[in-house]
XYZ file of C-alpha atoms in Angstrom:
386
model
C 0.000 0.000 0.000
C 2.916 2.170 0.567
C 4.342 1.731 -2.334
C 1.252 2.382 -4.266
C 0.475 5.265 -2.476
C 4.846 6.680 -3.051
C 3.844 5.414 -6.858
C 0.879 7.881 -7.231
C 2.582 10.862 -5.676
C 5.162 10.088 -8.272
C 3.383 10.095 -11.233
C 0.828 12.920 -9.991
C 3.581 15.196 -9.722
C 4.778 14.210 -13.102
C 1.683 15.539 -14.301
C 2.020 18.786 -12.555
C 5.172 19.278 -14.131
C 3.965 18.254 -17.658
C 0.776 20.620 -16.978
C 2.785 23.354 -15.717
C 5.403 23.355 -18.611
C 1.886 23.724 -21.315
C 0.957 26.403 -19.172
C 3.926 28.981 -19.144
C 5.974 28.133 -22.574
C 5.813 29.896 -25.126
C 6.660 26.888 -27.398
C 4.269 24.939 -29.538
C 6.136 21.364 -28.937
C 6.626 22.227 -25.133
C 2.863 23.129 -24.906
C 1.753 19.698 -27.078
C 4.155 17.611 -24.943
C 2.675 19.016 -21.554
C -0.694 18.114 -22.661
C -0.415 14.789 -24.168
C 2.314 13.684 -21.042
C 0.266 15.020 -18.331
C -2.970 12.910 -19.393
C -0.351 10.063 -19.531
C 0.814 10.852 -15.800
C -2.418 11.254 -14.756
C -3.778 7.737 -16.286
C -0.560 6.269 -14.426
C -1.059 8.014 -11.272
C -4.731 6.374 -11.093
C -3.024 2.835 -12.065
C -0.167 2.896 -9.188
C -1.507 0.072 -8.482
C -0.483 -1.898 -11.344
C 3.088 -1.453 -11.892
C 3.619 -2.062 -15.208
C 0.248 -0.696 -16.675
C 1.082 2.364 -14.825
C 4.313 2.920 -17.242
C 2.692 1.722 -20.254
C 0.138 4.592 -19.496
C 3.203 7.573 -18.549
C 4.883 6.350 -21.990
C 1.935 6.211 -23.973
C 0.961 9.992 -23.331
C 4.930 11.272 -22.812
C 6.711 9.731 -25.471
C 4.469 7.891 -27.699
C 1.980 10.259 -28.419
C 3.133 13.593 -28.860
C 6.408 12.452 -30.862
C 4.336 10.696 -33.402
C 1.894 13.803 -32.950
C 5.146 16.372 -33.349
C 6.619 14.562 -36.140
C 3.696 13.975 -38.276
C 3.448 17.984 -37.867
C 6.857 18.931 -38.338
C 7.311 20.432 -34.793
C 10.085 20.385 -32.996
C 13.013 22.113 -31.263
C 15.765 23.632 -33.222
C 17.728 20.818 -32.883
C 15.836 18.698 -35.312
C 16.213 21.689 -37.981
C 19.983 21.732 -37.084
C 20.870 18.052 -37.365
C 18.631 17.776 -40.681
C 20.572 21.253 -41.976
C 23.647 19.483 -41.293
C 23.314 16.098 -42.682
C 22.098 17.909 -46.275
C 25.366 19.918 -46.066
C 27.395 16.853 -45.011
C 25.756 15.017 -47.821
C 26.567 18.048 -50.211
C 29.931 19.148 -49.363
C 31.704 16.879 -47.225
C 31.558 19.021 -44.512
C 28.488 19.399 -42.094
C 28.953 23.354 -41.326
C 27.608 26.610 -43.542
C 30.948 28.038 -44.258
C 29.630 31.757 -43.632
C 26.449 31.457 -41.059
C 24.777 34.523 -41.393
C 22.506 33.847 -38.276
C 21.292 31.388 -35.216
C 19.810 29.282 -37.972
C 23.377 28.498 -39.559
C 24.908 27.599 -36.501
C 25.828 24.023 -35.767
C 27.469 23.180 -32.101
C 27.467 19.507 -32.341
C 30.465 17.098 -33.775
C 30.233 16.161 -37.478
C 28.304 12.373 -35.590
C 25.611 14.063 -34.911
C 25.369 15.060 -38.989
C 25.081 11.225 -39.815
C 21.936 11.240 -38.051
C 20.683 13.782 -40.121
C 22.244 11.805 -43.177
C 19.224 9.201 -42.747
C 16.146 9.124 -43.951
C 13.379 10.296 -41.399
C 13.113 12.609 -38.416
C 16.095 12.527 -36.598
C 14.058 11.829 -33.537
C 13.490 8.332 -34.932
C 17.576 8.036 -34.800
C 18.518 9.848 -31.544
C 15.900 8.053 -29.903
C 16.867 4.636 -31.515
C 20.519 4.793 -30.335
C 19.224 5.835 -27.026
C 16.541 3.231 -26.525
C 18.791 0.372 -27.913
C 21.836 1.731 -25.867
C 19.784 1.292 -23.213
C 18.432 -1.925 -23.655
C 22.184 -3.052 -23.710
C 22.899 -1.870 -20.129
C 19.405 -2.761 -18.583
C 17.721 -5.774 -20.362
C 14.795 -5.230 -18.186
C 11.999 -3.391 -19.435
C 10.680 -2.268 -15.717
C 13.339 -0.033 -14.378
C 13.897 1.023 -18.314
C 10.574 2.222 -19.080
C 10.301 4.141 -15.893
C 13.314 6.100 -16.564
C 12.525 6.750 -19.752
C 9.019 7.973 -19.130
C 10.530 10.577 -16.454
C 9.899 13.964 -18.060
C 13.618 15.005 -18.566
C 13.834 12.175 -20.436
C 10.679 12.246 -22.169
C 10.518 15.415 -23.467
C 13.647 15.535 -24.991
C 12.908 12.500 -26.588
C 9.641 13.660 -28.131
C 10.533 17.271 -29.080
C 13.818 16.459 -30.027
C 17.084 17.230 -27.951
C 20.688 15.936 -28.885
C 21.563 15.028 -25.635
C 20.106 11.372 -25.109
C 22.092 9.692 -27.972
C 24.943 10.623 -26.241
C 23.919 9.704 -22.958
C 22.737 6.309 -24.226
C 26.147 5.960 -25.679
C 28.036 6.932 -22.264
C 26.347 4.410 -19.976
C 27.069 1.502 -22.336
C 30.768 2.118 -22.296
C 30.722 2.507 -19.024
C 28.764 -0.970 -18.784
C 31.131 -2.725 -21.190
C 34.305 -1.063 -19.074
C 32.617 -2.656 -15.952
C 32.229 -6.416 -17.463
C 35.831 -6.568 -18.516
C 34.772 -5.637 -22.367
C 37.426 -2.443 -22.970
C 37.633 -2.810 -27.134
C 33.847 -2.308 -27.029
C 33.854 0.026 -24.266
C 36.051 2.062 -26.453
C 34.031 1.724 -29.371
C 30.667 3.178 -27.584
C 32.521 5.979 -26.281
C 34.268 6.965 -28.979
C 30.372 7.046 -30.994
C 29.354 9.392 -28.507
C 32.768 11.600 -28.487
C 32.157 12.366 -32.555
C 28.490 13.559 -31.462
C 29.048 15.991 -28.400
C 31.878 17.509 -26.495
C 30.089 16.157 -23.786
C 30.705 12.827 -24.080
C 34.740 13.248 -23.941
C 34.518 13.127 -20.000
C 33.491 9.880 -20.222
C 36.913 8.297 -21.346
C 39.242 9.463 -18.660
C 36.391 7.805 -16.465
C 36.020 4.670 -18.166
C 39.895 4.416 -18.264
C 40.175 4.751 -15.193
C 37.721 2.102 -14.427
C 39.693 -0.351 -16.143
C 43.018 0.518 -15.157
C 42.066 0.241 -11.520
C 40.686 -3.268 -11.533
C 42.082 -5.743 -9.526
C 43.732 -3.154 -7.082
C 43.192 -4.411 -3.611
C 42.388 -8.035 -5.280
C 44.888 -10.010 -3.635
C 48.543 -9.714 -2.235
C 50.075 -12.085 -4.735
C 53.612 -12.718 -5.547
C 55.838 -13.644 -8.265
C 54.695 -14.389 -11.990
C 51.370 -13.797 -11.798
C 51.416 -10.339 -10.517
C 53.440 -9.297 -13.833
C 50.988 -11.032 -15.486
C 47.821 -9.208 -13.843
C 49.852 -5.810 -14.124
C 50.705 -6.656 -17.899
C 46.614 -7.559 -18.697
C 45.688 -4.623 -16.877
C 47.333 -2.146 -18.877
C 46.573 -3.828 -22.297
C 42.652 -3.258 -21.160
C 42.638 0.358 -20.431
C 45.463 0.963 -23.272
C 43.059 -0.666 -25.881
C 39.957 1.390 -24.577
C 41.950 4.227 -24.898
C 43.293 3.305 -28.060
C 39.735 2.488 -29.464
C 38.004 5.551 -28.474
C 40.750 7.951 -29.588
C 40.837 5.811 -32.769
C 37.222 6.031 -33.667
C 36.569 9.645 -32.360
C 39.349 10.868 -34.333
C 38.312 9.271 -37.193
C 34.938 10.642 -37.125
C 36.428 14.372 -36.437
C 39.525 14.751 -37.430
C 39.132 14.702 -41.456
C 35.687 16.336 -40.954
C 37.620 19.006 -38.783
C 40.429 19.553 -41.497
C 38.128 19.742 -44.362
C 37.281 23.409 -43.548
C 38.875 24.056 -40.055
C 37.718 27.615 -40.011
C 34.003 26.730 -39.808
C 34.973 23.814 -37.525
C 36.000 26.163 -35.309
C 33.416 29.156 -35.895
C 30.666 26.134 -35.169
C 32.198 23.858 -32.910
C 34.642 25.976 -30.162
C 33.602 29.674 -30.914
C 29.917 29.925 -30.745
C 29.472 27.705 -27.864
C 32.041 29.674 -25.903
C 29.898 32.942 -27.157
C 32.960 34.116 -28.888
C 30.878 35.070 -32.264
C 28.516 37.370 -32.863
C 25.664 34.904 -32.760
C 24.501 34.795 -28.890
C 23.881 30.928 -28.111
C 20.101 30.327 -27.325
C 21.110 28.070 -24.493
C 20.940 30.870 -21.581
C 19.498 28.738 -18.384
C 20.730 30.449 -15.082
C 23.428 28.562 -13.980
C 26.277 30.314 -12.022
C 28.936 30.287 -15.291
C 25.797 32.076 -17.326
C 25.281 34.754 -14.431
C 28.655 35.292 -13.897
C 29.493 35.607 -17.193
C 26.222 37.768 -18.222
C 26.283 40.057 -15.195
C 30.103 40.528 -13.500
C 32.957 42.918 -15.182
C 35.163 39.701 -15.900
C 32.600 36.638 -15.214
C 32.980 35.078 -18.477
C 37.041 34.612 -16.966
C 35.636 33.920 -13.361
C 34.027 31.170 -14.859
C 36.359 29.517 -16.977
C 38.823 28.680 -14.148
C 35.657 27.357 -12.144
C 35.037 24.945 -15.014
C 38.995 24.169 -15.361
C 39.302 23.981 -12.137
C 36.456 21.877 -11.741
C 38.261 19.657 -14.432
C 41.222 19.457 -12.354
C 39.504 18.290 -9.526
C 38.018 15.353 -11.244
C 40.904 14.228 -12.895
C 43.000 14.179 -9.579
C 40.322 12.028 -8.072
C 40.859 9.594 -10.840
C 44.343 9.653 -10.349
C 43.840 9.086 -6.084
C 40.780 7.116 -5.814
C 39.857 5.396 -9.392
C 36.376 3.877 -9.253
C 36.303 0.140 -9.210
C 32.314 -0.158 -10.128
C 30.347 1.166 -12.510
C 27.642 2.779 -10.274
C 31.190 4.230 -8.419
C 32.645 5.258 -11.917
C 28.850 7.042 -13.217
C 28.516 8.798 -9.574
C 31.995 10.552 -10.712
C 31.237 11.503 -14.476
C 27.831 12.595 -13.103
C 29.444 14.765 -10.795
C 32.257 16.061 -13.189
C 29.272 16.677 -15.956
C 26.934 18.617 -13.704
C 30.170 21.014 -12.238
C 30.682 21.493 -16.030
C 27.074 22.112 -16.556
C 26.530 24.536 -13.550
C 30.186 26.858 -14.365
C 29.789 26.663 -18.379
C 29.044 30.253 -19.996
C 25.861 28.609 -21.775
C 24.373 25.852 -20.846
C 20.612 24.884 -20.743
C 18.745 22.735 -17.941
C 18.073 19.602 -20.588
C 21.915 19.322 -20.467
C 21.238 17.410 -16.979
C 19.907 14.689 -18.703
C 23.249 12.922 -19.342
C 24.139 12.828 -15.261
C 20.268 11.625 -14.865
C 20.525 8.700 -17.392
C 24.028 8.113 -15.868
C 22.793 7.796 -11.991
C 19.688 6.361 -12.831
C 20.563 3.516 -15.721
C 23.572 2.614 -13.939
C 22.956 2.912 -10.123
C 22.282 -1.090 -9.928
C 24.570 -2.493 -12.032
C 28.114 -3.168 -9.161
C 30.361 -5.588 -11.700
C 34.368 -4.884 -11.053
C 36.244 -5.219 -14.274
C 36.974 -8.574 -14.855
C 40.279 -9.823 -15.857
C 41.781 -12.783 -17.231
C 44.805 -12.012 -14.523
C 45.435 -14.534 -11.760
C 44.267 -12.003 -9.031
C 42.379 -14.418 -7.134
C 45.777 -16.503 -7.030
C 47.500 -17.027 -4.044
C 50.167 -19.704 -3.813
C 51.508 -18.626 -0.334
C 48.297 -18.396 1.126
C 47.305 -21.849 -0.623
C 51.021 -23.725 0.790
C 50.708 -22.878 3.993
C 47.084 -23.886 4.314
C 48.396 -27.327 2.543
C 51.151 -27.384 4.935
């Protein structure tokens, strides 16, 4: 009965959040998602009860609905318009960036990835949310603890009106999964997919590394032979995540970034960094925007809070390298939302990457396996034969 009762608070004030958000914005997708998602929260606040009918009902109305609705109407967020804009220049020239953007309109942030998307036939929500969802699925094969996370509004509304961020998120918690079941080639490979979509995602492979490179620590006081060996498997693993992800992000970048690296850099470095004369629309009132916006010198003041932020974060990989994946996402989380909170621009739907991180991988404690003889210990074992 408790649980029921904690269920339909949930979902209730779900609704009221979906409800509010049609009430006050002044954007058509916001105001069709709020509408459509908070009859779905209400339907699943009056099935508590029933578990899984419950989530059926808050995806149904928060994600099902309005994104068929939205893209059958050709609503959306600017994003969609900027990933389909770049995948027709991509497809055109080579290179996924207007050589002279004249306005907001021109302006692409994201990595020449995010183009490819664009590149395929459809919405690009159809894309974004099929790496997600299937990224996902990967990490958490089951559907309960899935479909409630994805039917939680800062999930579902980027999914249905179209934000960037999830693919990349998706992508982050299944190379952290891989890293965390001993898999470091593949690790590498998902992360270095998400690091040729978003900036964003290039926290995410110091992290992993370190997850890898700090198995076995603690293991076992073994001697002799075996230790090299364990020391000399270790290594390979995080060397070979590395190696992939810098291999396959640079790859995906690189030639993209040196086929016209003025616009690479006008798109890419300047006009996030509000270094053009194109203000970025992402303006939510986090202490790098204020600072930035309304001190003689924020903009500076802010930049060493982020680096130093950075700094901080690295050096706790360096003392205390996380030996679980929930242990190793509770640090990128962290490291993510600092950078979020001290970044000149930055917009509240960026917090969706430390969500999906927390809440996809807060039950999942595997070590990195190894194929090292860490569990090996031939004093121990002679003097107990002795």
């Amino acid at each position: 009965m408790i649980e029921r009762s904690a269920s339909s608070v949930v979902w209730a004030g779900c609704a009221v959040v979906a409800g509010g958000l049609a009430a006050v914005s002044d954007m058509t997708p916001h105001r069709v998602w709020g509408v459509a998602a908070a009859l779905g929260y209400g339907a699943a606040a009056l099935l508590a009860g029933r578990p899984r009918a419950a989530a059926c009902a808050a995806l149904l109305g928060a994600v099902a609905v309005p994104l068929v609705l939205l893209v059958a109407t050709g609503l959306g967020q600017s994003e969609v318009a900027v990933v389909e804009r770049s995948g027709a220049l991509l497809t055109a020239t080579g290179v996924p960036y207007a050589p002279e953007p004249d306005g907001l309109s021109d302006y692409n942030p994201y990595l020449p990835g995010m183009a490819l998307l664009g590149v395929l036939p459809g919405d690009p929500r159809w894309w974004t949310g099929a790496v997600f969802a299937a990224s996902v699925a990967a990490v958490r094969p089951s559907a309960g603890p899935a479909g409630r996370m994805v039917a939680c509004p800062l999930v579902a509304l980027p999914l249905a009106v179209g934000g960037v961020d999830l693919p990349v998120a998706g992508l982050v918690c299944l190379g952290l999964a891989l890293a965390g079941r001993g898999r470091a080639g593949w690790a590498g490979l998902a992360l270095g997919a998400a690091a040729t979509l978003k900036w964003t995602a290039w926290p995410a492979l110091p992290v992993a590394v370190a997850l890898v490179a700090g198995a076995g620590r603690g293991a076992g006081r073994w001697t002799g032979s075996g230790r090299d060996v364990g020391r000399r498997v270790r290594s390979r693993a995080w060397v070979r995540c590395a190696a992939v992800a810098v291999g396959v992000a640079g790859a995906g970048v690189v030639p993209v970034a040196l086929g016209d690296p003025g616009a690479f850099h006008e798109h890419v470095v300047a006009f996030p960094l509000g270094l053009t004369g194109t203000e970025s629309p992402a303006a939510s009132p986090f202490p790098g925007r204020l600072l930035a916006a309304h001190v003689p010198g924020g903009a500076v003041v802010a930049g060493v809070l982020l680096a130093g932020s950075a700094l901080f974060i690295a050096a706790s990989l360096l003392v205390r390298p996380p030996r679980t994946v929930p242990a190793a996402a509770r640090r990128l989380a962290l490291g993510l939302t600092l950078a979020i909170a001290f970044m000149p621009a930055s917009r509240f739907g960026y917090l969706v990457v430390p969500f999906v991180l927390l809440t996809c991988l807060r039950e999942t404690p595997c070590t990195v396996r190894s194929s090292s003889p860490t569990t090996s210990r031939p004093g121990r074992a002679a003097s107990r034969r002795s």
